[in-house]
Short mmCIF file of C-alpha atoms in Angstrom, two decimals:
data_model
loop_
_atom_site.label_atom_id
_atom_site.label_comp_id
_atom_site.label_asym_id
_atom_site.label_seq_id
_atom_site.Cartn_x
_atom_site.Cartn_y
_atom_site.Cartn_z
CA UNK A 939 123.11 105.87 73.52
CA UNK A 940 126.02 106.93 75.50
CA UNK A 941 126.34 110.56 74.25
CA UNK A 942 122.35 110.39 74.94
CA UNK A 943 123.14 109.58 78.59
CA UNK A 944 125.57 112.34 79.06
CA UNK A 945 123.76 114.75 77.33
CA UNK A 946 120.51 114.18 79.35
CA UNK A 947 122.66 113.92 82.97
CA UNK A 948 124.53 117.21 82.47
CA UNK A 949 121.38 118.85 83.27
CA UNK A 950 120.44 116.99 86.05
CA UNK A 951 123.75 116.27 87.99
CA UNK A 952 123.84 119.35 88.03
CA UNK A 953 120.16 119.74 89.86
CA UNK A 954 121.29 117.08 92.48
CA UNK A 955 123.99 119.76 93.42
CA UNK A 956 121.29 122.35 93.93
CA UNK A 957 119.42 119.78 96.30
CA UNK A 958 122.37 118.56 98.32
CA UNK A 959 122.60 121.69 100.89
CA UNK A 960 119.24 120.74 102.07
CA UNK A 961 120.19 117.76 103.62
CA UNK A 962 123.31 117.96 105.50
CA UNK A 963 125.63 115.49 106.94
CA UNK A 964 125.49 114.80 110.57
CA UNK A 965 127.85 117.24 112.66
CA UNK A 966 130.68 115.51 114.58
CA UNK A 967 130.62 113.80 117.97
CA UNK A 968 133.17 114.29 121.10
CA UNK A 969 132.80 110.32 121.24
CA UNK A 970 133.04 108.25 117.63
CA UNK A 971 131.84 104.70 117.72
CA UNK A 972 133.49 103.64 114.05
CA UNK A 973 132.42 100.20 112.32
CA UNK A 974 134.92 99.39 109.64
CA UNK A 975 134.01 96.30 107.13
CA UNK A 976 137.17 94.40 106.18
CA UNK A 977 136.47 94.99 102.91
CA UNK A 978 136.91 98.48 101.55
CA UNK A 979 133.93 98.49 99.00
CA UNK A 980 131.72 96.92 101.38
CA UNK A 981 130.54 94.15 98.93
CA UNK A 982 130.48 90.29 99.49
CA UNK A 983 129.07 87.13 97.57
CA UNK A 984 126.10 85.09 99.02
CA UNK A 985 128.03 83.00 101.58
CA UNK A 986 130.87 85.36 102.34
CA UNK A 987 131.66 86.47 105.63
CA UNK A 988 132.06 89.90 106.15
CA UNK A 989 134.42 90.76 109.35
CA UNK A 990 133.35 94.32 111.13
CA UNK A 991 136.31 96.09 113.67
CA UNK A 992 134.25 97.87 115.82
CA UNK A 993 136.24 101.25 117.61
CA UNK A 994 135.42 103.35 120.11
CA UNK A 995 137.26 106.52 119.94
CA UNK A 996 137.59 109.77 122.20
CA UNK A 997 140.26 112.15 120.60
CA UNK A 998 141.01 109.94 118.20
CA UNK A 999 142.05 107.45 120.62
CA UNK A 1000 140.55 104.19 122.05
CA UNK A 1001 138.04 104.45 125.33
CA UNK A 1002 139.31 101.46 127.30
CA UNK A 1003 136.64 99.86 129.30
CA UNK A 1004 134.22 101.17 127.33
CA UNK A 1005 130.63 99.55 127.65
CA UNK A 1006 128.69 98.68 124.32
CA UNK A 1007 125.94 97.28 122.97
CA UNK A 1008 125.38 95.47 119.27
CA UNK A 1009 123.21 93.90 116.74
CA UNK A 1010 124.16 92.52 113.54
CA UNK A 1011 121.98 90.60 111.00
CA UNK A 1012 120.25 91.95 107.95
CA UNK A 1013 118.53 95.43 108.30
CA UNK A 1014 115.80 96.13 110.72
CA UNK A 1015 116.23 92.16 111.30
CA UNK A 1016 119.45 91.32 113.44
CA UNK A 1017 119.98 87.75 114.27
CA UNK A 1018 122.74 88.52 116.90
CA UNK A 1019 121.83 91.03 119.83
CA UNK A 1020 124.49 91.83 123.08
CA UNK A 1021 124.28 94.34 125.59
CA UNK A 1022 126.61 95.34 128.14
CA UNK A 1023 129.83 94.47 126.36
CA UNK A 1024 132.53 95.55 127.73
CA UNK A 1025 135.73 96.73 125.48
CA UNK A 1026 138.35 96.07 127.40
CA UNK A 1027 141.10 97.94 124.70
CA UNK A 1028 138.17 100.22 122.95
CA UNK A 1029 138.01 97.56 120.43
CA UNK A 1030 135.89 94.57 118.94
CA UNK A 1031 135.50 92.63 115.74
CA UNK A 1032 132.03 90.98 114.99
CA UNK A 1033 131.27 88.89 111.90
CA UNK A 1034 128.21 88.45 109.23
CA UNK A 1035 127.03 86.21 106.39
CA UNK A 1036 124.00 86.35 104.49
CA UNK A 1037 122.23 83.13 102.66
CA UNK A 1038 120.03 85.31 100.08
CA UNK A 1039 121.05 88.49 98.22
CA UNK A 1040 120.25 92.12 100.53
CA UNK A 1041 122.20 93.79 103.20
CA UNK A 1042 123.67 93.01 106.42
CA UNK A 1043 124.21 95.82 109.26
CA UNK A 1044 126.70 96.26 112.59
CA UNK A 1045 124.75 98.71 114.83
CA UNK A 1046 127.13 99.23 117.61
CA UNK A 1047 125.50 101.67 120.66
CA UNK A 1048 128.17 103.10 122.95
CA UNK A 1049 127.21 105.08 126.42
CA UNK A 1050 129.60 107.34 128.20
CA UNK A 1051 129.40 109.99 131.17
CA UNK A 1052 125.25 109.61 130.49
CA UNK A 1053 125.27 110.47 126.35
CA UNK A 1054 124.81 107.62 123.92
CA UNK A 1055 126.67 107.30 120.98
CA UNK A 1056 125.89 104.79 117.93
CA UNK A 1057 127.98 104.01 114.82
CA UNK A 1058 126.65 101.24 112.31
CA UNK A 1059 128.22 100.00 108.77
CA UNK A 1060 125.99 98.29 106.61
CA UNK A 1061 127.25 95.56 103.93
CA UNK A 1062 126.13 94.28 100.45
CA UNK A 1063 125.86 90.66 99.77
CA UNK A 1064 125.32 90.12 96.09
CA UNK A 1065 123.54 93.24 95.79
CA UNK A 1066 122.99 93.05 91.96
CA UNK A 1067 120.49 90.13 92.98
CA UNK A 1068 118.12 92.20 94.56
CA UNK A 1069 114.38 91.79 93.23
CA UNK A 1070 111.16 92.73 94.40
CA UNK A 1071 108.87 91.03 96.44
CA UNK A 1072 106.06 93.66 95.72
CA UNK A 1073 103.15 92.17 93.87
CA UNK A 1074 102.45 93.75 90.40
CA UNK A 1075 98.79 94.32 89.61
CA UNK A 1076 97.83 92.64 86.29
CA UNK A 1077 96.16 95.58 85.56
CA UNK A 1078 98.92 98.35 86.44
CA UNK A 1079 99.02 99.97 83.23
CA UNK A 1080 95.13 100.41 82.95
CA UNK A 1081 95.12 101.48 86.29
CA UNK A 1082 97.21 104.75 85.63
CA UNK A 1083 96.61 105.34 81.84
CA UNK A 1084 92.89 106.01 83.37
CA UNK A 1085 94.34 107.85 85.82
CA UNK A 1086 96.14 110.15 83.43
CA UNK A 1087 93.20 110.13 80.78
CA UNK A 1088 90.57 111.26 83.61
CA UNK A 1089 93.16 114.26 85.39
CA UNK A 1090 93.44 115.80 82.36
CA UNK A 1091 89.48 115.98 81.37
CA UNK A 1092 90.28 118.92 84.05
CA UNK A 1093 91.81 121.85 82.40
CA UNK A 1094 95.25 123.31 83.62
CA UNK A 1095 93.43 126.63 84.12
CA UNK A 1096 97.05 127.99 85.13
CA UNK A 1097 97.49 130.73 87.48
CA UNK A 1098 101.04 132.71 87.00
CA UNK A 1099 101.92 135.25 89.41
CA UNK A 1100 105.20 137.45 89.60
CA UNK A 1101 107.30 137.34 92.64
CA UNK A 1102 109.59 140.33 91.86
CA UNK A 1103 111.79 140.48 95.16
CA UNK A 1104 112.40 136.61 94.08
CA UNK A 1105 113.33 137.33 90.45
CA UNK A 1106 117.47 137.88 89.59
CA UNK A 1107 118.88 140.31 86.84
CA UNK A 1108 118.61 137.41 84.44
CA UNK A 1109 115.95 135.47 85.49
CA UNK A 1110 111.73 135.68 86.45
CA UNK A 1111 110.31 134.37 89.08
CA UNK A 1112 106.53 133.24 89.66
CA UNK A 1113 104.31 130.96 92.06
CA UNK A 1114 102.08 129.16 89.71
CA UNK A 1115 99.24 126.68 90.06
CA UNK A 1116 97.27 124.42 87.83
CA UNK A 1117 94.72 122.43 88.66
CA UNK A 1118 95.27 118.51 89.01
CA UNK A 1119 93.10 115.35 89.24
CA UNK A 1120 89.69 117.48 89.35
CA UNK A 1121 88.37 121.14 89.40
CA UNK A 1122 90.20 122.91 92.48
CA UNK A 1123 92.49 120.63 93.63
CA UNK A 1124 95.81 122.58 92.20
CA UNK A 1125 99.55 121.98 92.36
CA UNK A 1126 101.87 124.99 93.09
CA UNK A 1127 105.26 125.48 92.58
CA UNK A 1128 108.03 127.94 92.12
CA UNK A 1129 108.80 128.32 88.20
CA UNK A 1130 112.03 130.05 87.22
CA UNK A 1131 112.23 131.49 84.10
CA UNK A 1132 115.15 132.81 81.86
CA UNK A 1133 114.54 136.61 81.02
CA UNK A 1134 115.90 136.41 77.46
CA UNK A 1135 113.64 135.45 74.45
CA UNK A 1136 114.39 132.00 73.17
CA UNK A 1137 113.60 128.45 73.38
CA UNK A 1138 114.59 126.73 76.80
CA UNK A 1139 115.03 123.19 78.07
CA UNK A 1140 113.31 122.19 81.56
CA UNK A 1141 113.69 120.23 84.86
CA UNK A 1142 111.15 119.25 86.77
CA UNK A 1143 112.07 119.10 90.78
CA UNK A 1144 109.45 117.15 92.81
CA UNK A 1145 109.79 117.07 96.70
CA UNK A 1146 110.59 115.31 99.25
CA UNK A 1147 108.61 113.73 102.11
CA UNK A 1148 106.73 116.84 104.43
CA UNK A 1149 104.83 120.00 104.38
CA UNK A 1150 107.27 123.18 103.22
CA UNK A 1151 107.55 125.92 101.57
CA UNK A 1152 109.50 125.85 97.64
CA UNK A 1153 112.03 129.18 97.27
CA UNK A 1154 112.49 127.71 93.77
CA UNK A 1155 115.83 126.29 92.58
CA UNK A 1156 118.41 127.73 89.85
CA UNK A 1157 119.78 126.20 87.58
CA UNK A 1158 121.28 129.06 85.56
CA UNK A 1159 119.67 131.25 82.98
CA UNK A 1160 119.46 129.09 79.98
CA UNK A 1161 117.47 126.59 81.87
CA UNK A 1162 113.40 126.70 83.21
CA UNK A 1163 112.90 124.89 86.17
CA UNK A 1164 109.77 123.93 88.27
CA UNK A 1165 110.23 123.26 91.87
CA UNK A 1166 106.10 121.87 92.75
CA UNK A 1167 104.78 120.91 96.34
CA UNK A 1168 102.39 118.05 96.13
CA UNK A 1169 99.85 119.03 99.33
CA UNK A 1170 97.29 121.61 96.81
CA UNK A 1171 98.69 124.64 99.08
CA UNK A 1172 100.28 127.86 98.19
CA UNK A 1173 104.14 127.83 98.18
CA UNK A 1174 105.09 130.93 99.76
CA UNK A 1175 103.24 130.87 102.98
CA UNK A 1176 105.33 131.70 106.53
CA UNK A 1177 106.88 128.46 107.70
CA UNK A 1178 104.13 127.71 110.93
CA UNK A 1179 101.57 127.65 108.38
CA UNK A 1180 103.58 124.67 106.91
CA UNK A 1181 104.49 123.25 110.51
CA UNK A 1182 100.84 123.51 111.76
CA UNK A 1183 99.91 121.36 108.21
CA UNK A 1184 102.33 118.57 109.10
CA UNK A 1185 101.29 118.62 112.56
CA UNK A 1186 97.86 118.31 111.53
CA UNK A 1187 95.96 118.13 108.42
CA UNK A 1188 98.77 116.48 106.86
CA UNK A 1189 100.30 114.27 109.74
CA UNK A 1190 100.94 111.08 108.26
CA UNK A 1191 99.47 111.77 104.54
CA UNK A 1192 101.32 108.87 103.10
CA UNK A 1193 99.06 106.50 105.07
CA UNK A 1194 95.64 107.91 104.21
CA UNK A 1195 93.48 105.79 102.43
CA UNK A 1196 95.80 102.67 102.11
CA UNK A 1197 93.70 99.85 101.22
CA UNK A 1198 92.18 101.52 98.77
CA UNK A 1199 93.65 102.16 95.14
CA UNK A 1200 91.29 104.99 93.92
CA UNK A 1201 91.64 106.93 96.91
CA UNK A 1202 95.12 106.71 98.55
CA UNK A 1203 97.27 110.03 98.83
CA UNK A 1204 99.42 109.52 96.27
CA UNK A 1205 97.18 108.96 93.21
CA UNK A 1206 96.78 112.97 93.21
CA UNK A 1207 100.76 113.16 93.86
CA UNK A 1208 101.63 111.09 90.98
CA UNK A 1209 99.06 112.82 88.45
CA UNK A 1210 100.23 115.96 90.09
CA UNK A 1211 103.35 115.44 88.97
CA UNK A 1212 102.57 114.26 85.82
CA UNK A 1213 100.01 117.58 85.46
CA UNK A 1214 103.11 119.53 86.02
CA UNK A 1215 104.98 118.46 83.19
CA UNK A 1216 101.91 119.31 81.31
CA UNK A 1217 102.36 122.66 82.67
CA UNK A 1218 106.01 123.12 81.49
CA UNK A 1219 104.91 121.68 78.19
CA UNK A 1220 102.34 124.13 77.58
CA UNK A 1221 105.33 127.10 77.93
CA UNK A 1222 106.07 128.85 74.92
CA UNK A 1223 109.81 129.50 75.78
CA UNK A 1224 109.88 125.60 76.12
CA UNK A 1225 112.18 124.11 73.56
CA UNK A 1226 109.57 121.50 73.00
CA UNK A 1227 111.73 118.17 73.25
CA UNK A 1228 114.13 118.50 76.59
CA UNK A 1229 112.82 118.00 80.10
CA UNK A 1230 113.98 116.18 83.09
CA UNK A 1231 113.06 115.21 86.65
CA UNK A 1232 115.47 115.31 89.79
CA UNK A 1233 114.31 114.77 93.91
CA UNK A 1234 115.60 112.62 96.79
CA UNK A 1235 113.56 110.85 99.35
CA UNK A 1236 110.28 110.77 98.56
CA UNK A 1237 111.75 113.41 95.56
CA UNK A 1238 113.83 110.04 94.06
CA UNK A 1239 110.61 108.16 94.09
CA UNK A 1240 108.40 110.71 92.57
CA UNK A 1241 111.30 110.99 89.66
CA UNK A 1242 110.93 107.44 88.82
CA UNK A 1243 107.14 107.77 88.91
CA UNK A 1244 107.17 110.97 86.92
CA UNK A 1245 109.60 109.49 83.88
CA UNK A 1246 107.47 105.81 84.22
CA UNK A 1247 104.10 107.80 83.42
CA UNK A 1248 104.92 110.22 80.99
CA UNK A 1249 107.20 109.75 78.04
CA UNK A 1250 108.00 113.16 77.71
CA UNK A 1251 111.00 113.02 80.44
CA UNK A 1252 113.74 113.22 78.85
CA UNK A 1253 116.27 111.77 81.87
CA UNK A 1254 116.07 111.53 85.55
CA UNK A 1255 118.30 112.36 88.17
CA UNK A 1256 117.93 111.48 91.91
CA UNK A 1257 119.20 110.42 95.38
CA UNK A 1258 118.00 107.84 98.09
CA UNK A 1259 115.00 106.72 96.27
CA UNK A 1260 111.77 106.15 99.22
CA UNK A 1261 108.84 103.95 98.70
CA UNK A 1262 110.22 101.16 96.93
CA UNK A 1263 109.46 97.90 98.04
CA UNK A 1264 106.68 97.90 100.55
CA UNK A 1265 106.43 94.50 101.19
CA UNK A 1266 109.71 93.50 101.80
CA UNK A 1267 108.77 93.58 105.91
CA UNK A 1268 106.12 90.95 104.90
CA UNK A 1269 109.40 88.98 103.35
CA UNK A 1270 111.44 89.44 106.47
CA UNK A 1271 113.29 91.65 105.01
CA UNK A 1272 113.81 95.78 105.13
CA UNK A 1273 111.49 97.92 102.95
CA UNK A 1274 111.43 101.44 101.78
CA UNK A 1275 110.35 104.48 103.88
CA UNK A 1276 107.88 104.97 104.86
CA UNK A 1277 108.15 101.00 106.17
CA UNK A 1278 104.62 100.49 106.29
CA UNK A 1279 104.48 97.02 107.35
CA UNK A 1280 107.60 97.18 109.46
CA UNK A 1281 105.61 97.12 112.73
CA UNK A 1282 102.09 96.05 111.79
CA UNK A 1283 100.82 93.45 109.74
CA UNK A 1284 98.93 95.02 106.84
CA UNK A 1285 95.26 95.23 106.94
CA UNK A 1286 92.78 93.62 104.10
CA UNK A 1287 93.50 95.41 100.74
CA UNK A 1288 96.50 97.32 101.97
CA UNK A 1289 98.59 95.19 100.07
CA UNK A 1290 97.02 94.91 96.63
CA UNK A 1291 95.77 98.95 97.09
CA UNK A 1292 99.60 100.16 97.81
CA UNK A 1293 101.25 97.76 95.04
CA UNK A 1294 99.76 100.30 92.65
CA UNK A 1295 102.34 103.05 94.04
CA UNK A 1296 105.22 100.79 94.71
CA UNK A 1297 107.84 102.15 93.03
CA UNK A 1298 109.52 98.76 91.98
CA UNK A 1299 106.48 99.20 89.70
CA UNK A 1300 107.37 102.43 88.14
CA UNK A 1301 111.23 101.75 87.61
CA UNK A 1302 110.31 98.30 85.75
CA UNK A 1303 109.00 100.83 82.87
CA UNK A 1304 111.59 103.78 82.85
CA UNK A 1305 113.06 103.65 79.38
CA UNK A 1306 115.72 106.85 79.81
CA UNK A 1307 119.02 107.25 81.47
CA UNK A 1308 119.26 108.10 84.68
CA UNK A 1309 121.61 109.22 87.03
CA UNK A 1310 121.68 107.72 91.04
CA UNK A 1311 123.61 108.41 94.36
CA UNK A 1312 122.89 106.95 98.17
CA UNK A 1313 124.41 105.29 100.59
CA UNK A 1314 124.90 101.86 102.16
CA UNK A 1315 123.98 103.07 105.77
CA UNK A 1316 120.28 104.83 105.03
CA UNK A 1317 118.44 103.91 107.76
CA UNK A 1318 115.20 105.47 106.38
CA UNK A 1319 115.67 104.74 102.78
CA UNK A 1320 117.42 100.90 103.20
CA UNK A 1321 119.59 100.01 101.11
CA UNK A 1322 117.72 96.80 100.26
CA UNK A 1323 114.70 98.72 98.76
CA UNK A 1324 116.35 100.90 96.90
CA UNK A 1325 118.06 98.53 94.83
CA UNK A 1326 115.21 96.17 94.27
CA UNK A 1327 114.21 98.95 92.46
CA UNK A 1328 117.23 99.97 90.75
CA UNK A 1329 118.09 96.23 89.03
CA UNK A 1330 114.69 96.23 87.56
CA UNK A 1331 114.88 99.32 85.29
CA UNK A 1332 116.05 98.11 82.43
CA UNK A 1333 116.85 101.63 80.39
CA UNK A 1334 121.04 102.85 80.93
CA UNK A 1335 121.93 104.34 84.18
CA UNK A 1336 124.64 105.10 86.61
CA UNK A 1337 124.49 104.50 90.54
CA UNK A 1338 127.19 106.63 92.43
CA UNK A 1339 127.62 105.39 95.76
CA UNK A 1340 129.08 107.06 99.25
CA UNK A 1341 128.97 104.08 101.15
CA UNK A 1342 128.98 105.17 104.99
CA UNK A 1343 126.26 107.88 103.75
CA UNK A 1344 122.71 107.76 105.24
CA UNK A 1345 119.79 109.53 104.24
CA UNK A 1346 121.82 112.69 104.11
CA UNK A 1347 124.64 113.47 101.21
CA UNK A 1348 128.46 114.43 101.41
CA UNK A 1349 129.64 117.96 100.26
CA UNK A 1350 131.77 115.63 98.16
CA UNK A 1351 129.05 114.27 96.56
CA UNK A 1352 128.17 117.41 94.82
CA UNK A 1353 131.55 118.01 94.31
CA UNK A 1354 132.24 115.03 92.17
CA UNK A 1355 128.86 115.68 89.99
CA UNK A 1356 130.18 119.07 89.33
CA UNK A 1357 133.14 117.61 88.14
CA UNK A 1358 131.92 115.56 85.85
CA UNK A 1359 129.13 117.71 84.63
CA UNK A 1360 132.17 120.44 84.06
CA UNK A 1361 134.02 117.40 82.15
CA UNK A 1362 130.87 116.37 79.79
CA UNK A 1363 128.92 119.55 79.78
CA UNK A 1364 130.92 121.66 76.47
CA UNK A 1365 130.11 117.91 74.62
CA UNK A 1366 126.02 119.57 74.29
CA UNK A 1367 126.82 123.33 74.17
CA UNK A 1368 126.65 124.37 77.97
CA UNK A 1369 129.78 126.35 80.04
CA UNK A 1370 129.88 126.71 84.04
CA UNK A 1371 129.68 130.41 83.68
CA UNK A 1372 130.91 131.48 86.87
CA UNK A 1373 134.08 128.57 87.65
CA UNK A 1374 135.96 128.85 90.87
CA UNK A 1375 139.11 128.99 89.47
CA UNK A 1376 138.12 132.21 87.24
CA UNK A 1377 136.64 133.89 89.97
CA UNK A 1378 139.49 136.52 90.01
CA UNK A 1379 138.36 137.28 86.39
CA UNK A 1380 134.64 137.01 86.53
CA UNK A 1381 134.37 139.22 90.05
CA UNK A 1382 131.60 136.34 90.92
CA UNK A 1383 132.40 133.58 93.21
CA UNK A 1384 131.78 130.38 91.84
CA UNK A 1385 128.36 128.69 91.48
CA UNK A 1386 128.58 125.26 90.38
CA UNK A 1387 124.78 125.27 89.63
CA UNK A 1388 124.75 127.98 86.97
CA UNK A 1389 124.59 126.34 83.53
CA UNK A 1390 124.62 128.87 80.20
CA UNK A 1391 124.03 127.43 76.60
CA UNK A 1392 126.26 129.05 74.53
CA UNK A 1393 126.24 126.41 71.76
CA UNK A 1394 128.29 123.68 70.84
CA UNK A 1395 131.25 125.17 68.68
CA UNK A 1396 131.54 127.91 71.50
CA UNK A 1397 131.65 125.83 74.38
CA UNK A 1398 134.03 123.00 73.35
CA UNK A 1399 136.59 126.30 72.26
CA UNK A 1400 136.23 127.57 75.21
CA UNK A 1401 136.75 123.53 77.48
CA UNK A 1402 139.93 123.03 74.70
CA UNK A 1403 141.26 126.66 75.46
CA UNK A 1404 140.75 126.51 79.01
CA UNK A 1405 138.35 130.08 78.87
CA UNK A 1406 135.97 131.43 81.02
CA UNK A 1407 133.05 133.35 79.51
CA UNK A 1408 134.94 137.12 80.09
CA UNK A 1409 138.02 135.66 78.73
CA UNK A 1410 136.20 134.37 75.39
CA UNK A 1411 134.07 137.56 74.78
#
């Protein structure tokens, strides 16, 4: 099972990597209102109490008399709320505990010369605890085996078109479309396609929450890939066309038909999805047996969807997982984005309609490794959601965690799944063809996210000998 794992995450660590420049981390601050847990992997028991210094830093130096204010309790519910504190040395220490297993957070808000600056930390308290408080329908499995069975009464009728100022020395490049849950309704995405005749493995990258455009993502030329929009609109449009949707057609698509099951949103973004991998099975330069999903956001839930639905997936990789959990706000505690009940109670049937697309629901019936990252500090994405749906999948997997992240990821974070993508990849026949510290040899500069298969025997010579590609041929 472990060389399984590895074997399936090479490819997809490596997709992560390609998604990670999307969402950048928040630029730097003349002001820095730091909240430091005393402990330094932010994890306590049931009962503990966790101890927060609170700083307030100009220059890298305290701002004496500096006027604050605070919450702290669990997220989105703080027990303890001050304003107007003043810091007479810059600096503060403010305490939690936490009867039941979830996460507690220090929101600190600091104003100076008319600008507002906020720092929070946000601490686990028996974290591995975490379960649902989601309903499941009895009748889940029905629900979306009929679901499935009834999309695909529709034929694909695939369109494939060329996009040649797109398309690399090595590589095609197409918008396609297939239809989804009934005639006309079609999903489009960017496919990338290795030039070179043979049989290729595939990822599947679903998207996160919005209306955009897809430029495709590359994963290297031994590798297809299918970057897919969910809305049933062209890819390649100019970007108002894509603002004007999300300002109005679109605004607020998550929440359309809520209360009922058969007609919310997301049934025709889950079968899409599903549809898709359809799609890349139906390729002839598909290897037939290796195919994987990767997203964030609303991308992370759709991957868990996608690999619960359709036992093709092979593995899964993804970051900050959204809708999971949506009735942890009827719980008094934080659910996932996009926090439907976090300022309304729900109205009849939203409840038992949603609990159908929980995710929760999906991960309970993943059965392939996957590999996770987030953060402790997501304030879209809480922490608390996301693992009520991580502890219930019960297949292997591996959560890498940046603590002080929010919904956005570290350089470093792509870094470190290079690394050990570099370290495991030779194992299953693949070499980073253009490394950085070859890049005197190849004449490219390095590219962490392009893969080529070369074959087992080839690529472990090459790991043990310490080659690049030019270097070996």
């Amino acid at each position: 099972m472990k060389k399984v794992l590895l074997c399936s995450l090479c490819l997809l660590v490596c997709a992560l990597g390609i998604n990670i420049p999307a969402v950048a981390q928040p630029s730097q601050k003349l002001v820095n209102v730091v909240v430091s847990p005393d402990r330094p992997d932010w994890k306590y028991k049931v009962g503990d109490e966790a101890v927060f210094t609170v700083q307030v830093l100009e220059a890298a130096n305290p701002v004496k008399g500096i006027t604050v204010d605070y919450e702290v309790g669990p997220e989105f519910f703080p027990t303890v709320k001050k304003e107007g504190v003043v810091l007479k040395d810059g600096k503060m220490t403010l305490k939690a505990k936490m009867t039941e297993p979830g996460f507690a957070r220090c929101r600190v808000v600091a104003k100076k010369d008319g600008y507002t600056y906020e720092g929070l930390a946000t601490v686990a308290f028996s974290e591995d605890q975490i379960r649902p408080t989601s309903p499941e329908p009895a009748d889940f499995d029905a629900f979306w085996t009929d679901a499935l069975a009834q999309a695909r009464k529709t034929p694909l009728d695939p369109i494939v078109t060329l996009l040649p100022e797109r398309c690399t020395p090595t590589q095609n490049v197409y918008q396609v479309s297939f239809q989804n849950e009934r005639p006309g309704s079609r999903i489009y995405g960017i496919l990338m396609m290795p030039k070179k005749e043979g049989k290729y493995p595939a990822v599947l990258w679903v998207p996160g929450a919005g209306v955009r455009g897809r430029q495709g993502f590359n994963l290297g030329d031994s590798i297809i890939t299918l970057q897919i929009g969910i809305h049933g609109v062209p890819v390649d449009m100019p970007d108002g066309v894509y603002r004007d949707l999300g300002s109005a057609a679109l605004s607020g698509y998550w929440r359309y038909s809520m209360n009922d099951r058969d007609e919310h949103y997301y049934k025709r973004v889950y079968t899409g999805c599903v549809r898709a991998v359809d799609f890349l099975c139906s390729l002839p330069e598909f290897d037939g047996k290796t195919i994987g999903v990767t997203g964030g956001s609303q991308g992370g839930a759709l991957s868990i969807v996608t690999t619960a639905l359709d036992p093709r997936i092979r593995f899964m990789a993804l970051n900050h997982p959204a809708l999971c959990d949506f009735a942890g706000y009827l719980n008094h505690r934080a659910g996932g984005w996009p926090h439907y009940f976090r300022e309304k109670q729900p109205k009849p049937g939203e409840v038992e309609a949603l609990s159908y697309y929980d995710v929760v629901n999906f991960a309970k019936r993943v059965k392939v490794p996957g590999w996770f990252t987030w953060g402790y500090n997501d304030v879209v994405c809480p922490p608390t959601s996301m693992y009520a749906a991580y502890n219930v999948i019960p297949a292997p997997k591996e959560l890498h965690l940046y603590l002080d992240s929010g919904h956005w990821i570290y350089p470093e974070q792509a870094k470190a799944s290079n690394k050990w993508l570099k370290e495991h990849c030779a194992e299953y026949g693949f070499i980073l063809r253009f490394p950085k510290e070859w890049e005197s040899v190849t004449g490219v500069i390095y590219e962490p996210w392009h893969l080529r298969y070369v074959g087992v025997q080839i690529a472990q010579y090459m790991h043990e000998n310490n080659l690049c590609l030019e270097e070996f041929t």
